[in-house]
XYZ file of C-alpha atoms in Angstrom:
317
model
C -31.686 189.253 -134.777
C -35.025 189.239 -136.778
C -34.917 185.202 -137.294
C -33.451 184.976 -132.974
C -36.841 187.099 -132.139
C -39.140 184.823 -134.636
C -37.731 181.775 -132.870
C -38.078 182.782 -129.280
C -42.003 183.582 -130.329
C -42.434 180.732 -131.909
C -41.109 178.708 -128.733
C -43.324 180.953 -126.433
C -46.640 180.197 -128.619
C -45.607 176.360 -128.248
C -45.161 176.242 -124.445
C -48.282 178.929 -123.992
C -50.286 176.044 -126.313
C -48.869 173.389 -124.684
C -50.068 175.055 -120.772
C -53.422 175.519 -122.302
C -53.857 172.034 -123.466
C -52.542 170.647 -120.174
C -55.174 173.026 -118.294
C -58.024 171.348 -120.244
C -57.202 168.210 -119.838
C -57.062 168.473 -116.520
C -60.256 171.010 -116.224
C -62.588 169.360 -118.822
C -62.557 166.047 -116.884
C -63.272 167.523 -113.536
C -65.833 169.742 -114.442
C -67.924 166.548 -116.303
C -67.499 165.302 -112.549
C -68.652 167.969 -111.100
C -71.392 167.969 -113.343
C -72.195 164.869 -112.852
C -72.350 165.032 -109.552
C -74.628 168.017 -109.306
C -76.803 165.378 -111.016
C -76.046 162.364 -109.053
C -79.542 162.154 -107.254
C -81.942 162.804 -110.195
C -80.434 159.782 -111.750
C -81.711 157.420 -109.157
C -85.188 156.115 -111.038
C -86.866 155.061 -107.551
C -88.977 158.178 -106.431
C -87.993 159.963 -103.148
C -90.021 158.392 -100.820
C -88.638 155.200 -101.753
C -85.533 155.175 -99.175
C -83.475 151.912 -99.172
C -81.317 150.273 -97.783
C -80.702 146.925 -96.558
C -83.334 144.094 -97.681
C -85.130 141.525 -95.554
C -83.378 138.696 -98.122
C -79.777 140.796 -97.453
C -80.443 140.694 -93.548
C -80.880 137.107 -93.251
C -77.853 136.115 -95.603
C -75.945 138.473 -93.480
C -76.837 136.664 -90.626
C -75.713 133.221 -91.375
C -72.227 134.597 -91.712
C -69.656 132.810 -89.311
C -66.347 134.549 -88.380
C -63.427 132.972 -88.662
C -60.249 133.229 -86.405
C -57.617 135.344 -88.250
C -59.817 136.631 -90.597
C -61.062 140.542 -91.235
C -64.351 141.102 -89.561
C -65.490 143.507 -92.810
C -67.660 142.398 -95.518
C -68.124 144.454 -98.232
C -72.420 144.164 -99.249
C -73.453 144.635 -102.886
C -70.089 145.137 -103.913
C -69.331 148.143 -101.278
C -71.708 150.366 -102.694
C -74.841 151.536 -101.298
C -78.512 151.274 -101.962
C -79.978 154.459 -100.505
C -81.611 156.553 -102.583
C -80.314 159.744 -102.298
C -83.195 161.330 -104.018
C -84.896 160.606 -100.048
C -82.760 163.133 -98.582
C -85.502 165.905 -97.273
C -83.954 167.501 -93.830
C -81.330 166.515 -91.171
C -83.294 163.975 -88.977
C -82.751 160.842 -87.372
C -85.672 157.843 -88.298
C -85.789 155.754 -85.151
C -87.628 152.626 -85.436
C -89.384 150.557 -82.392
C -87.730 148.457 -80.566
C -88.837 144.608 -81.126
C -90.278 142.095 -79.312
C -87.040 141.389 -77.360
C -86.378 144.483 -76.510
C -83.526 144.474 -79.598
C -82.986 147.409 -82.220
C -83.510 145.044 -84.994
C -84.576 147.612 -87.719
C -82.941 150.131 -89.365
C -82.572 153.744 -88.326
C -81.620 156.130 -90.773
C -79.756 159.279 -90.632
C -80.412 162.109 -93.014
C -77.218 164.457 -92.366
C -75.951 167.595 -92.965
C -72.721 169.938 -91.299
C -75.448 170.957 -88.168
C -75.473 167.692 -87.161
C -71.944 167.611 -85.938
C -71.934 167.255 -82.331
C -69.974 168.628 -79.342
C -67.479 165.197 -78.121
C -67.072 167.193 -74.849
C -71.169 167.556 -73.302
C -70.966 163.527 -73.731
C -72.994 161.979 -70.885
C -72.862 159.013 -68.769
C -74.616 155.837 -70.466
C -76.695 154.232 -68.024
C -79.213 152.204 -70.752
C -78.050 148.238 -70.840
C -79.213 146.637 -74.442
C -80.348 143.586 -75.458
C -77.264 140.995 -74.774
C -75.577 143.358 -71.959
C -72.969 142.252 -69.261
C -70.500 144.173 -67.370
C -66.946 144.010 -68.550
C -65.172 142.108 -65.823
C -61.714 141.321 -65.186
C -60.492 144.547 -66.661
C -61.179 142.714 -69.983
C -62.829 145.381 -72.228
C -65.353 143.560 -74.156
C -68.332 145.025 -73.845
C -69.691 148.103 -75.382
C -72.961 150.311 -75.562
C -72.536 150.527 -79.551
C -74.572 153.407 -81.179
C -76.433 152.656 -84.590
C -75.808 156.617 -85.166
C -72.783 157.860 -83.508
C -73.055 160.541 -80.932
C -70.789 162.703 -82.878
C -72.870 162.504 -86.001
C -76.366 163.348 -83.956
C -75.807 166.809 -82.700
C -78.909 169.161 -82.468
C -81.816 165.780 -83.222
C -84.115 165.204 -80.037
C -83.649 160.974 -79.313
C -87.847 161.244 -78.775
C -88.777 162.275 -81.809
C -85.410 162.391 -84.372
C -86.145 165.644 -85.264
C -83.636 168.172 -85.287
C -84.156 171.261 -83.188
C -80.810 173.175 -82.985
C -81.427 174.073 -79.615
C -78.541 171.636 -78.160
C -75.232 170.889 -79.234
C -74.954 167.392 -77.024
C -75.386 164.666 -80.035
C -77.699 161.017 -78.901
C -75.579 159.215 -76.038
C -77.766 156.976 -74.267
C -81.257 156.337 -76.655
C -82.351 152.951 -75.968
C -83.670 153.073 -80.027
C -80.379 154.394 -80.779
C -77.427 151.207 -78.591
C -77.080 147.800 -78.788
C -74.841 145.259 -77.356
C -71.612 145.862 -79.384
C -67.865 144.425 -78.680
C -64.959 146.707 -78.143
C -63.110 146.043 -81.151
C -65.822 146.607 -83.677
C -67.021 149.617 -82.219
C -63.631 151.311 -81.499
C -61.479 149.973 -83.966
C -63.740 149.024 -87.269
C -67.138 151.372 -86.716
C -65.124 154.593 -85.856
C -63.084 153.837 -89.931
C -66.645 154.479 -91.102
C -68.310 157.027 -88.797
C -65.438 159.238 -89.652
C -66.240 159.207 -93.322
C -69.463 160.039 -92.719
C -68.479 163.067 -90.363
C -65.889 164.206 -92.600
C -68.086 164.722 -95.520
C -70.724 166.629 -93.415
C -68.122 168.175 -91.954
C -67.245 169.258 -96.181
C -70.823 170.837 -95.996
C -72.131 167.308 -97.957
C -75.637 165.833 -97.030
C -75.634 162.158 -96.410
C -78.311 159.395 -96.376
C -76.288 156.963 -93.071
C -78.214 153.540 -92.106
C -77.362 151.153 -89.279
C -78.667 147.902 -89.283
C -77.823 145.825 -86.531
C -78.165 141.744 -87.763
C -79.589 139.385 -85.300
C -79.592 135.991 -86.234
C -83.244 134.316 -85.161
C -84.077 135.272 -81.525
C -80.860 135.775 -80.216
C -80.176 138.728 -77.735
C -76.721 139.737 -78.829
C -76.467 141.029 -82.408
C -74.090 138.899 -84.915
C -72.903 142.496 -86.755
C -74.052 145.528 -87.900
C -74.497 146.611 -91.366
C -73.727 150.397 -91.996
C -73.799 151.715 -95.105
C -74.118 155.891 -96.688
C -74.424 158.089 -99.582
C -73.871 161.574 -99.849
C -76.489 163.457 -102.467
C -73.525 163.898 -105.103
C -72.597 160.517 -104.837
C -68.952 161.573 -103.787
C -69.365 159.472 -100.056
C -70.780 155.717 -101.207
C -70.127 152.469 -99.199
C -71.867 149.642 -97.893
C -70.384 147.164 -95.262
C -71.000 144.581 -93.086
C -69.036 144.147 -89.621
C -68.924 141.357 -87.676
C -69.718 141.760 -83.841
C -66.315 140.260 -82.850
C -63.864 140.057 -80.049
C -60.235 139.017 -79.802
C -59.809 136.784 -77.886
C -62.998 136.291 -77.055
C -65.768 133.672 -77.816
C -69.786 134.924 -77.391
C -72.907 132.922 -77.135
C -74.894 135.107 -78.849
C -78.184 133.637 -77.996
C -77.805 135.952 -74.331
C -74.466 137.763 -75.087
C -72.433 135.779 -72.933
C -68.406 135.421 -73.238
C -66.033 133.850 -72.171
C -61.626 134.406 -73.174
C -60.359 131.903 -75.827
C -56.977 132.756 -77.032
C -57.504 130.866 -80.415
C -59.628 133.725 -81.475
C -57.537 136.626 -83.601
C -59.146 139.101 -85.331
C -57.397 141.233 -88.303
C -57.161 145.102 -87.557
C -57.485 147.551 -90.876
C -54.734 149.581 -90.996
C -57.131 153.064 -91.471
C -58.319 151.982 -87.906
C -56.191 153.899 -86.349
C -56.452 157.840 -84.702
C -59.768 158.009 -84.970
C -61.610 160.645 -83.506
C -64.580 158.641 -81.584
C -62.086 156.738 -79.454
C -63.804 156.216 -76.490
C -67.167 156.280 -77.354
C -69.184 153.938 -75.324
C -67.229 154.195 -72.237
C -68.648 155.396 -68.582
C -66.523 157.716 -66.771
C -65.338 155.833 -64.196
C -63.433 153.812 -67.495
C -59.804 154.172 -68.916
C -59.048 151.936 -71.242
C -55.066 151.525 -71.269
C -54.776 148.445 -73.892
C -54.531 148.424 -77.632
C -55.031 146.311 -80.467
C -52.335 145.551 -82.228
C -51.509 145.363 -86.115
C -52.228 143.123 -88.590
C -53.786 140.846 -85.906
C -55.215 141.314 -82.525
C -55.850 137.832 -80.139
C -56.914 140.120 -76.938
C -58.974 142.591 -75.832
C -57.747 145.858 -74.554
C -57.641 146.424 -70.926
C -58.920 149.140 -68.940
C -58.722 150.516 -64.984
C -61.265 152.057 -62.928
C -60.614 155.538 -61.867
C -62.372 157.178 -59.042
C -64.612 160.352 -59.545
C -62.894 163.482 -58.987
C -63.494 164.934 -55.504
C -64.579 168.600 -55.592
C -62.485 171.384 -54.018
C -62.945 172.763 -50.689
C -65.229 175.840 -50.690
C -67.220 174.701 -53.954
């Protein structure tokens, strides 16, 4: 009975050592990451007011990029990752920049982020502002959109004058001229929304995040060629850095004034974590339901939409 009781200990004291070796092989690595990312900013070199971003030489090789039919419209810049300095990050704001010459959000804006910024989907507004490159969608061919650099959802509580936040409204940006540009349907519904949802679920996760939207014009054209979007959170745990091209299914655009016209050669192929996301929508008047889709892997039309009257008010009210 002695030797029986010696064994049974011995087997416990195994399988208690064994537990406590799994446990710190699985702890010790994810507290070093956790560490790490409590450091992630001070190990940026530039100094804070240094922000980022996108380069002059970046925008204009981003520019000269030509889609091609049956091809993904995402590019991943400087290898996906971003080049924001998260070290920048100061308060939630929005940094608007002028519009140019042409009346065209050329530059940059920058987001600096954080869980207040999440805005209320349901005190969205009518857009009335029409951006550089704008025509009405005809032929209940949904084509056009009024694309936001920042997305509404992501600019709750910031005034659009000044891009300071203010708390005092839960309605996030909807119709900024510093803040739309001429965008097509599928890029701002299907590929835009894949990466305005990462940024809203990690502010969401109580994260702060560095977002900038670059919309790429190529020369003086009025309609913008892509945008490039790209974010970090402070601990490093959001990063990415794309480039999406401003493209339609079947659809071909002169970009110099933002004019289209249908061409059924043109296919376009839709990422499969395109789909369900929340900003679905965004960009549309009222008076707009879009009944189409874009189908997987490749789309080669645009969704459609009908008009729906306003709702009449009751009697009495």
């Amino acid at each position: 009975m002695s030797r029986m009781l010696k064994i049974i200990s011995w087997l416990c004291w195994c399988l208690l050592s064994f537990c406590l070796t799994m446990a710190l092989l699985i702890a010790v690595p994810q507290w070093r990451q956790l560490q790490q990312r409590g450091h992630f900013a001070e190990h940026d070199p530039r100094p804070a007011k240094q922000i980022g971003g996108l380069t002059q030489q970046q925008y204009q090789r981003l520019a000269q990029i030509n889609f091609t039919s049956g091809h993904s419209a995402i590019y991943q810049v400087h290898g996906g990752k971003s080049t924001l300095n998260p070290k920048s990050w100061q308060r939630d704001q929005v940094l608007y920049q002028k519009m140019d010459s042409l009346g065209r959000t050329s530059s940059s804006t920058v987001a600096m982020l954080n869980w207040h910024n999440h805005a209320n989907t349901a005190l969205r507004i009518q857009q009335q502002t029409d951006p550089s490159g704008w025509h009405d969608n005809r032929n209940q061919r949904m084509v056009y959109n009024r694309g936001h650099l920042i997305a509404y959802s992501l600019t709750g509580g910031i005034d659009p004058q000044t891009g300071q936040y203010n708390g005092r409204q839960a309605r996030g940006d909807q119709d900024n001229p510093r803040n739309l540009f001429t965008e097509t349907d599928f890029t701002n519904q299907v590929l835009q929304t894949i990466y305005e949802a990462k940024v809203r679920h990690a502010i969401e996760g109580h994260q702060r995040v560095i977002y900038q939207a670059t919309p790429i014009f190529r020369g003086n054209e009025r309609m913008a060629r892509g945008i490039n979007l790209q974010a970090i959170s402070t601990d490093g745990s959001l990063n990415f850095n794309v480039y999406l091209l401003n493209v339609e299914p079947g659809t071909t655009f002169d970009y110099s004034d933002g004019s289209s016209w249908p061409d059924d050669h043109v296919s376009v192929l839709v990422p499969l974590d395109s789909e369900d996301q929340d900003d679905q929508g965004e960009g549309q008047d009222n008076t707009i339901k879009v009944t189409g889709a874009y189908r997987w892997p490749a789309a080669n039309q645009p969704r459609t939409y009908v008009r729906v009257a306003p709702a009449t008010p009751a009697k009495g009210q």
